[in-house]
CSV table of C-alpha atoms in Angstrom, one decimal:
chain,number,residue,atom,x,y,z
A,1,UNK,CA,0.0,0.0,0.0
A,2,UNK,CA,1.7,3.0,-1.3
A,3,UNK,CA,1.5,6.6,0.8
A,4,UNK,CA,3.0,9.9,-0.7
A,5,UNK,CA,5.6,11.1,0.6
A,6,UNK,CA,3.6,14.3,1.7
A,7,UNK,CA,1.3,12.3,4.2
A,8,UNK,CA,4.3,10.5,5.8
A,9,UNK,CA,5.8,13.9,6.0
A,10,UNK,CA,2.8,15.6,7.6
A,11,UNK,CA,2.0,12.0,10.1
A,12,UNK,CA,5.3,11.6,11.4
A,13,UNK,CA,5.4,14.2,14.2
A,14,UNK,CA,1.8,13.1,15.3
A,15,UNK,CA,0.3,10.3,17.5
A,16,UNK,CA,-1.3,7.9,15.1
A,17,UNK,CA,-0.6,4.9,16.8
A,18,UNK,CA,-3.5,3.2,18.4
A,19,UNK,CA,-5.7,6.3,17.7
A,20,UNK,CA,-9.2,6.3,16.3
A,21,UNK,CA,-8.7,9.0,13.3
A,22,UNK,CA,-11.1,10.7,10.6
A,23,UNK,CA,-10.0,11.1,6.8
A,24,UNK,CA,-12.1,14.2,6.0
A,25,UNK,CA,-12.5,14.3,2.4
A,26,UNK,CA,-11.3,11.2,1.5
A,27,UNK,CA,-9.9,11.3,-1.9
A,28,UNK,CA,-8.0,8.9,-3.2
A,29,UNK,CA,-7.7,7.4,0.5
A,30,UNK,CA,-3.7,8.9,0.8
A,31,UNK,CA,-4.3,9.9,4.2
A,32,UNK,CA,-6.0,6.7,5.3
A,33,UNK,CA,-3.4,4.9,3.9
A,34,UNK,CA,-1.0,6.6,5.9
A,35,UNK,CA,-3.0,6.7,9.2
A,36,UNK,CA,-2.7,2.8,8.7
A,37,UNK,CA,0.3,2.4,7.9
A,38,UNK,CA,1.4,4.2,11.0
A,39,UNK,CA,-0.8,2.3,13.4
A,40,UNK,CA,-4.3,4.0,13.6
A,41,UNK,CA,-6.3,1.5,15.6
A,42,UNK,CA,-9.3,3.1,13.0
A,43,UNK,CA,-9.9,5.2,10.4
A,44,UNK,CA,-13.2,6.4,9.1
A,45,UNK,CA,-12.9,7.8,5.5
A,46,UNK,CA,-15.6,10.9,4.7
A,47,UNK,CA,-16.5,11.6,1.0
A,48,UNK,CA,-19.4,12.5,-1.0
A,49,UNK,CA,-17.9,11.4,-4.1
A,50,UNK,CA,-19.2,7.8,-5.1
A,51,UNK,CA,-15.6,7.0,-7.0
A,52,UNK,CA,-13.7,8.7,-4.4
A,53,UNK,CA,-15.2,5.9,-1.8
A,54,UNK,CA,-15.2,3.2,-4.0
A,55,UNK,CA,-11.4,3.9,-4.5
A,56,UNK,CA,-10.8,3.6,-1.0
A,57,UNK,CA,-12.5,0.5,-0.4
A,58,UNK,CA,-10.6,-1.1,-3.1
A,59,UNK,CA,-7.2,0.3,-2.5
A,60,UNK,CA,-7.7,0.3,1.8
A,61,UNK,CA,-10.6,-1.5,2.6
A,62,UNK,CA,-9.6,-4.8,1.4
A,63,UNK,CA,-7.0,-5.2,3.4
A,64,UNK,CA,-7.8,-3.5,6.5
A,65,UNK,CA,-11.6,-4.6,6.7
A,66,UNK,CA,-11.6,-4.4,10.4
A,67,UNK,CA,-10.0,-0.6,10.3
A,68,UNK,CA,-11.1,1.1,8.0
A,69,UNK,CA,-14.6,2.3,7.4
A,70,UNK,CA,-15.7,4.4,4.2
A,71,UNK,CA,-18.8,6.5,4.9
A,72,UNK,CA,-20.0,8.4,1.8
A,73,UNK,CA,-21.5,12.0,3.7
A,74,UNK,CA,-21.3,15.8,3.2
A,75,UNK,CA,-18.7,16.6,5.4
A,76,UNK,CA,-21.3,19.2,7.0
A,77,UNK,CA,-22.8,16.9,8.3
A,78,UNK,CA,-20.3,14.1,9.4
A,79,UNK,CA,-22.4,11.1,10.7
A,80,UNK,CA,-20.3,10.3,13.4
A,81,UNK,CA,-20.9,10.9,17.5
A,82,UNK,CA,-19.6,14.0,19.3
A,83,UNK,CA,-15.9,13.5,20.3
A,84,UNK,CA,-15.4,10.4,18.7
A,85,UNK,CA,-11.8,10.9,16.7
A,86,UNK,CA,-8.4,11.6,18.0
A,87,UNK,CA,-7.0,12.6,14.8
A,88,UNK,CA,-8.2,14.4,12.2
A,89,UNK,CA,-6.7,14.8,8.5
A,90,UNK,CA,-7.7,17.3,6.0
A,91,UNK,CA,-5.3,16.7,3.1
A,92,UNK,CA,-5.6,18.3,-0.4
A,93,UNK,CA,-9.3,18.5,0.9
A,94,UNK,CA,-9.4,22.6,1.2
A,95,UNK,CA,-8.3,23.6,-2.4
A,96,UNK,CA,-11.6,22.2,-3.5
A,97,UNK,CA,-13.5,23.6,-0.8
A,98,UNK,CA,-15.4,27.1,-1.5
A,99,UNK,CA,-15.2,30.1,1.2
A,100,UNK,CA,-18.7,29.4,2.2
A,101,UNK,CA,-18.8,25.8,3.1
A,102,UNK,CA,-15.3,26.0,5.0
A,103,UNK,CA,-16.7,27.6,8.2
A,104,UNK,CA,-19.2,24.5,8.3
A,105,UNK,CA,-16.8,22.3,8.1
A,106,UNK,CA,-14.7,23.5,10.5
A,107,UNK,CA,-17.4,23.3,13.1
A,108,UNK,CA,-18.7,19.7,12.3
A,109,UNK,CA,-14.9,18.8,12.4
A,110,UNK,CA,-14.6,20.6,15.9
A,111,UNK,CA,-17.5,18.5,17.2
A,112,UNK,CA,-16.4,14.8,16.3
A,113,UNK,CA,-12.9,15.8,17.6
A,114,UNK,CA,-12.5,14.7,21.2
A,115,UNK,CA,-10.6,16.7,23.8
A,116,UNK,CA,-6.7,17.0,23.0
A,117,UNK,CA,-7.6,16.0,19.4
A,118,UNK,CA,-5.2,16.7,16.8
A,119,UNK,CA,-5.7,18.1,13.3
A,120,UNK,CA,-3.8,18.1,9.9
A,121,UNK,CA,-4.6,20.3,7.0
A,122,UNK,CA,-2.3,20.0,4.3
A,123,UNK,CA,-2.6,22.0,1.0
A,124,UNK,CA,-1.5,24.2,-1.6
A,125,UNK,CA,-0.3,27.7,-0.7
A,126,UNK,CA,-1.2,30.3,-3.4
A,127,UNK,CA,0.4,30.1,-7.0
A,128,UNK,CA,3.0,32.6,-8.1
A,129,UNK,CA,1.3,35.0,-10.4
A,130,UNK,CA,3.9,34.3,-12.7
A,131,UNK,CA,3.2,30.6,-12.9
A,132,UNK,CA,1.9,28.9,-16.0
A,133,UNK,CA,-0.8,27.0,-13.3
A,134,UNK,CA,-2.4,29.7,-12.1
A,135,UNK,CA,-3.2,30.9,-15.3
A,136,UNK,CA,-4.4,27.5,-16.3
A,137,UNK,CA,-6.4,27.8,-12.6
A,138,UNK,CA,-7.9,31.0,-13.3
A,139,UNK,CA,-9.1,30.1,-16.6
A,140,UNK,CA,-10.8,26.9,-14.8
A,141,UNK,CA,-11.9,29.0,-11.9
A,142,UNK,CA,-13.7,31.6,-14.3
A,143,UNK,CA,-15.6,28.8,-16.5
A,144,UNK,CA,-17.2,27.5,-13.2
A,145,UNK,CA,-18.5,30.7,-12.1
A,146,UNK,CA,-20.0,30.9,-15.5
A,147,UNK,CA,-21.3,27.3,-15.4
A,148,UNK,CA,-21.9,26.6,-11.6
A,149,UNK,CA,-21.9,30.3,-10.3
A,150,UNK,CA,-18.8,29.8,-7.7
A,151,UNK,CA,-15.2,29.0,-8.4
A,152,UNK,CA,-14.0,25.2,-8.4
A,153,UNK,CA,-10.2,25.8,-6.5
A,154,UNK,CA,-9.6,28.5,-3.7
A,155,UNK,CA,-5.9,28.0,-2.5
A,156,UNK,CA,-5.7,29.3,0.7
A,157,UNK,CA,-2.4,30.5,3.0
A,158,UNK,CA,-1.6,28.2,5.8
A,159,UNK,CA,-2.4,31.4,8.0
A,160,UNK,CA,-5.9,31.4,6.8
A,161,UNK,CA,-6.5,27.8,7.7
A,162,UNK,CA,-5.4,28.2,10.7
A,163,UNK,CA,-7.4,30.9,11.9
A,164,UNK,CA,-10.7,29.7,10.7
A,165,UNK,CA,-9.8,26.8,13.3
A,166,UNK,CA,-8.4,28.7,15.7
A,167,UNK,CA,-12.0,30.6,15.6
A,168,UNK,CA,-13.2,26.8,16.9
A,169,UNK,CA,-10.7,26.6,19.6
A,170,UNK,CA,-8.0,24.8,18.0
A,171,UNK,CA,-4.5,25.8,19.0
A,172,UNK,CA,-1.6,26.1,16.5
A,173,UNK,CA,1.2,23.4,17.2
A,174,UNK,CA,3.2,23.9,14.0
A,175,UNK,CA,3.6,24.8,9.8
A,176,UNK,CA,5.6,23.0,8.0
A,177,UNK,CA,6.4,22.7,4.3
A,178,UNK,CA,5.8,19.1,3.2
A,179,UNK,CA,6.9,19.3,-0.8
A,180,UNK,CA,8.6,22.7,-2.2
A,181,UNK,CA,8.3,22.6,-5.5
A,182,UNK,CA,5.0,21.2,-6.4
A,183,UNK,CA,5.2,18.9,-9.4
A,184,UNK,CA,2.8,19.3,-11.6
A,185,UNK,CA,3.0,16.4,-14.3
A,186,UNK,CA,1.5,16.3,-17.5
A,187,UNK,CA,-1.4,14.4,-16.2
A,188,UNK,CA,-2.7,16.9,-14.1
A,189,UNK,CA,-2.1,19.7,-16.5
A,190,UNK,CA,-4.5,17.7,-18.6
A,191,UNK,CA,-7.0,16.8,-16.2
A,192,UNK,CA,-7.1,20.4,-14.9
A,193,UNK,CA,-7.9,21.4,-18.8
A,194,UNK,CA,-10.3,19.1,-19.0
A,195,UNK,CA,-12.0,20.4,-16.0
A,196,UNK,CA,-11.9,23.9,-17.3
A,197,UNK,CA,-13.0,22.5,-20.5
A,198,UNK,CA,-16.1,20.7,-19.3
A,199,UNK,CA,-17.5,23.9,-17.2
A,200,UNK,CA,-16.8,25.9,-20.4
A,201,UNK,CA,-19.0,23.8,-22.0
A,202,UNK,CA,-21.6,24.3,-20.0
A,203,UNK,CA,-21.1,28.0,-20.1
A,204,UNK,CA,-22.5,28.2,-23.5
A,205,UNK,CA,-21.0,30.6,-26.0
A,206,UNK,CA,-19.2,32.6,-23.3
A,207,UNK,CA,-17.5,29.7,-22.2
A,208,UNK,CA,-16.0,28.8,-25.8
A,209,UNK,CA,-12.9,31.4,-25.3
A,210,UNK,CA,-12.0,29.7,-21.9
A,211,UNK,CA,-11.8,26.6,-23.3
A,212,UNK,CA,-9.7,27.6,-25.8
A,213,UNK,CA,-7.2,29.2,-23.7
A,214,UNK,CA,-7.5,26.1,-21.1
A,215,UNK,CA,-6.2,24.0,-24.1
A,216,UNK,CA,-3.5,26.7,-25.3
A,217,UNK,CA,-1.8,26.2,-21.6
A,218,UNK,CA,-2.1,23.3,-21.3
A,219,UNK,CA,-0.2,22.5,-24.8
A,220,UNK,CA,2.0,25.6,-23.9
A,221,UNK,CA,3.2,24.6,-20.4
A,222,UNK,CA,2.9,20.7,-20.7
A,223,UNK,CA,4.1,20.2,-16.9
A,224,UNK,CA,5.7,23.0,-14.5
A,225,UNK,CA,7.0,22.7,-10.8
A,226,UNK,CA,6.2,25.7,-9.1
A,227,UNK,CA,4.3,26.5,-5.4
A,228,UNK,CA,3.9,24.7,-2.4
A,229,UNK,CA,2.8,22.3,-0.3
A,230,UNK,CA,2.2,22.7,3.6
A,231,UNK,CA,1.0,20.9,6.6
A,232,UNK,CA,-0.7,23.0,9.4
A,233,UNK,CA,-1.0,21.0,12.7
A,234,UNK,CA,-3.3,22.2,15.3
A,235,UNK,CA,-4.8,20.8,18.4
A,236,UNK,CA,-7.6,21.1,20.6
A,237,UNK,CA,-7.4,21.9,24.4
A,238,UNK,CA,-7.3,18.4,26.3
């Protein structure tokens, strides 16, 4: 069971071992792969995405049928008890959630988190201006407001973050930078693309520029390293 380097980076100054922990926004199951693998008596994996959960069962579940559990939820409303985790990972979860649901989540986060819980939220800082991504961003950003009315990405500083939890009583215990540059491969210059590409469609005839510009930089740039990843610990009073 592989886990990328960036979740053994962010895991390996917290105590995973033996704890009962919460994967929120589960994703390809990275963080509950690497909760496993370093000794979480539990893990429950929270996704709303059908193929997100389905991946995990296949790629954790199977093996670990008695420690992991997959529970396909809005993370506004987590179906799990008050105080019920000891750790908590967010990872690559926040880029794809939008200003107005992160407050909520916070909150339902805060109340399955027992006392002394611990938290990790590891994302992507802001793109330099200059980067070829955060055109390619922008264009995909702009052809969801036109087809969905809100952006699809908001990368938010680690400072950010943490004060939105800190607003939940969540204490800072560190920041640390857990991959400096950020690889961005060809395959997710072209899925990004496509994204953009999709919304544009939907978008109608205003959308027809953006998807023509999503497909110049993304033949233009074919794969850049550029930005950031961080983890931001924090922890609640015990």
């Amino acid at each position: 069971m592989e886990v990328p380097e960036t979740v053994t980076a962010a895991l390996a100054d917290r105590p995973v071992d033996g704890a009962h922990c919460l994967e929120a926004g589960a994703g390809a199951g990275n963080a509950t792969a690497g909760l496993i693998d370093a000794g979480a008596a539990q893990v429950v994996a929270v996704t709303n995405e059908r193929e997100h959960a389905e991946t995990v069962r296949e790629r954790v579940c199977q093996e670990y049928p008695d420690r992991v559990r997959v529970l396909e939820a809005d993370l506004r409303e987590i179906p799990l008890p008050d105080d019920s985790v000891e750790v908590v990972t967010a990872h690559a979860l926040c880029n794809v959630v939008p200003p107005a649901a992160l407050e909520n989540i916070a909150a339902e986060v805060t109340r399955v988190a027992a006392p002394g819980a611990h938290l990790l939220v590891d994302d992507y800082a802001p793109l330099p201006g200059e980067a070829a991504m955060a055109d390619l961003f922008a264009v995909e950003n702009a052809a969801a407001e036109l087809a969905v009315g809100r952006s699809a990405l908001t990368f938010y500083p680690a400072r950010v973050l943490q004060g939105v939890f800190e607003t939940h009583g969540w204490t800072h215990d560190r920041t640390k930078s857990v991959l400096d540059p950020v690889p961005w491969t060809e395959s997710h210059v072209s899925a990004h693309a496509d994204a953009a590409q999709e919304f544009a469609d939907d978008a109608g005839t205003a959308g027809n520029l953006l998807a023509e510009r999503a497909e110049d930089i993304a033949t233009t740039v074919g794969s850049e390293s550029t930005g950031e990843m961080y983890s931001l610990a924090m922890r609640l009073p015990g």
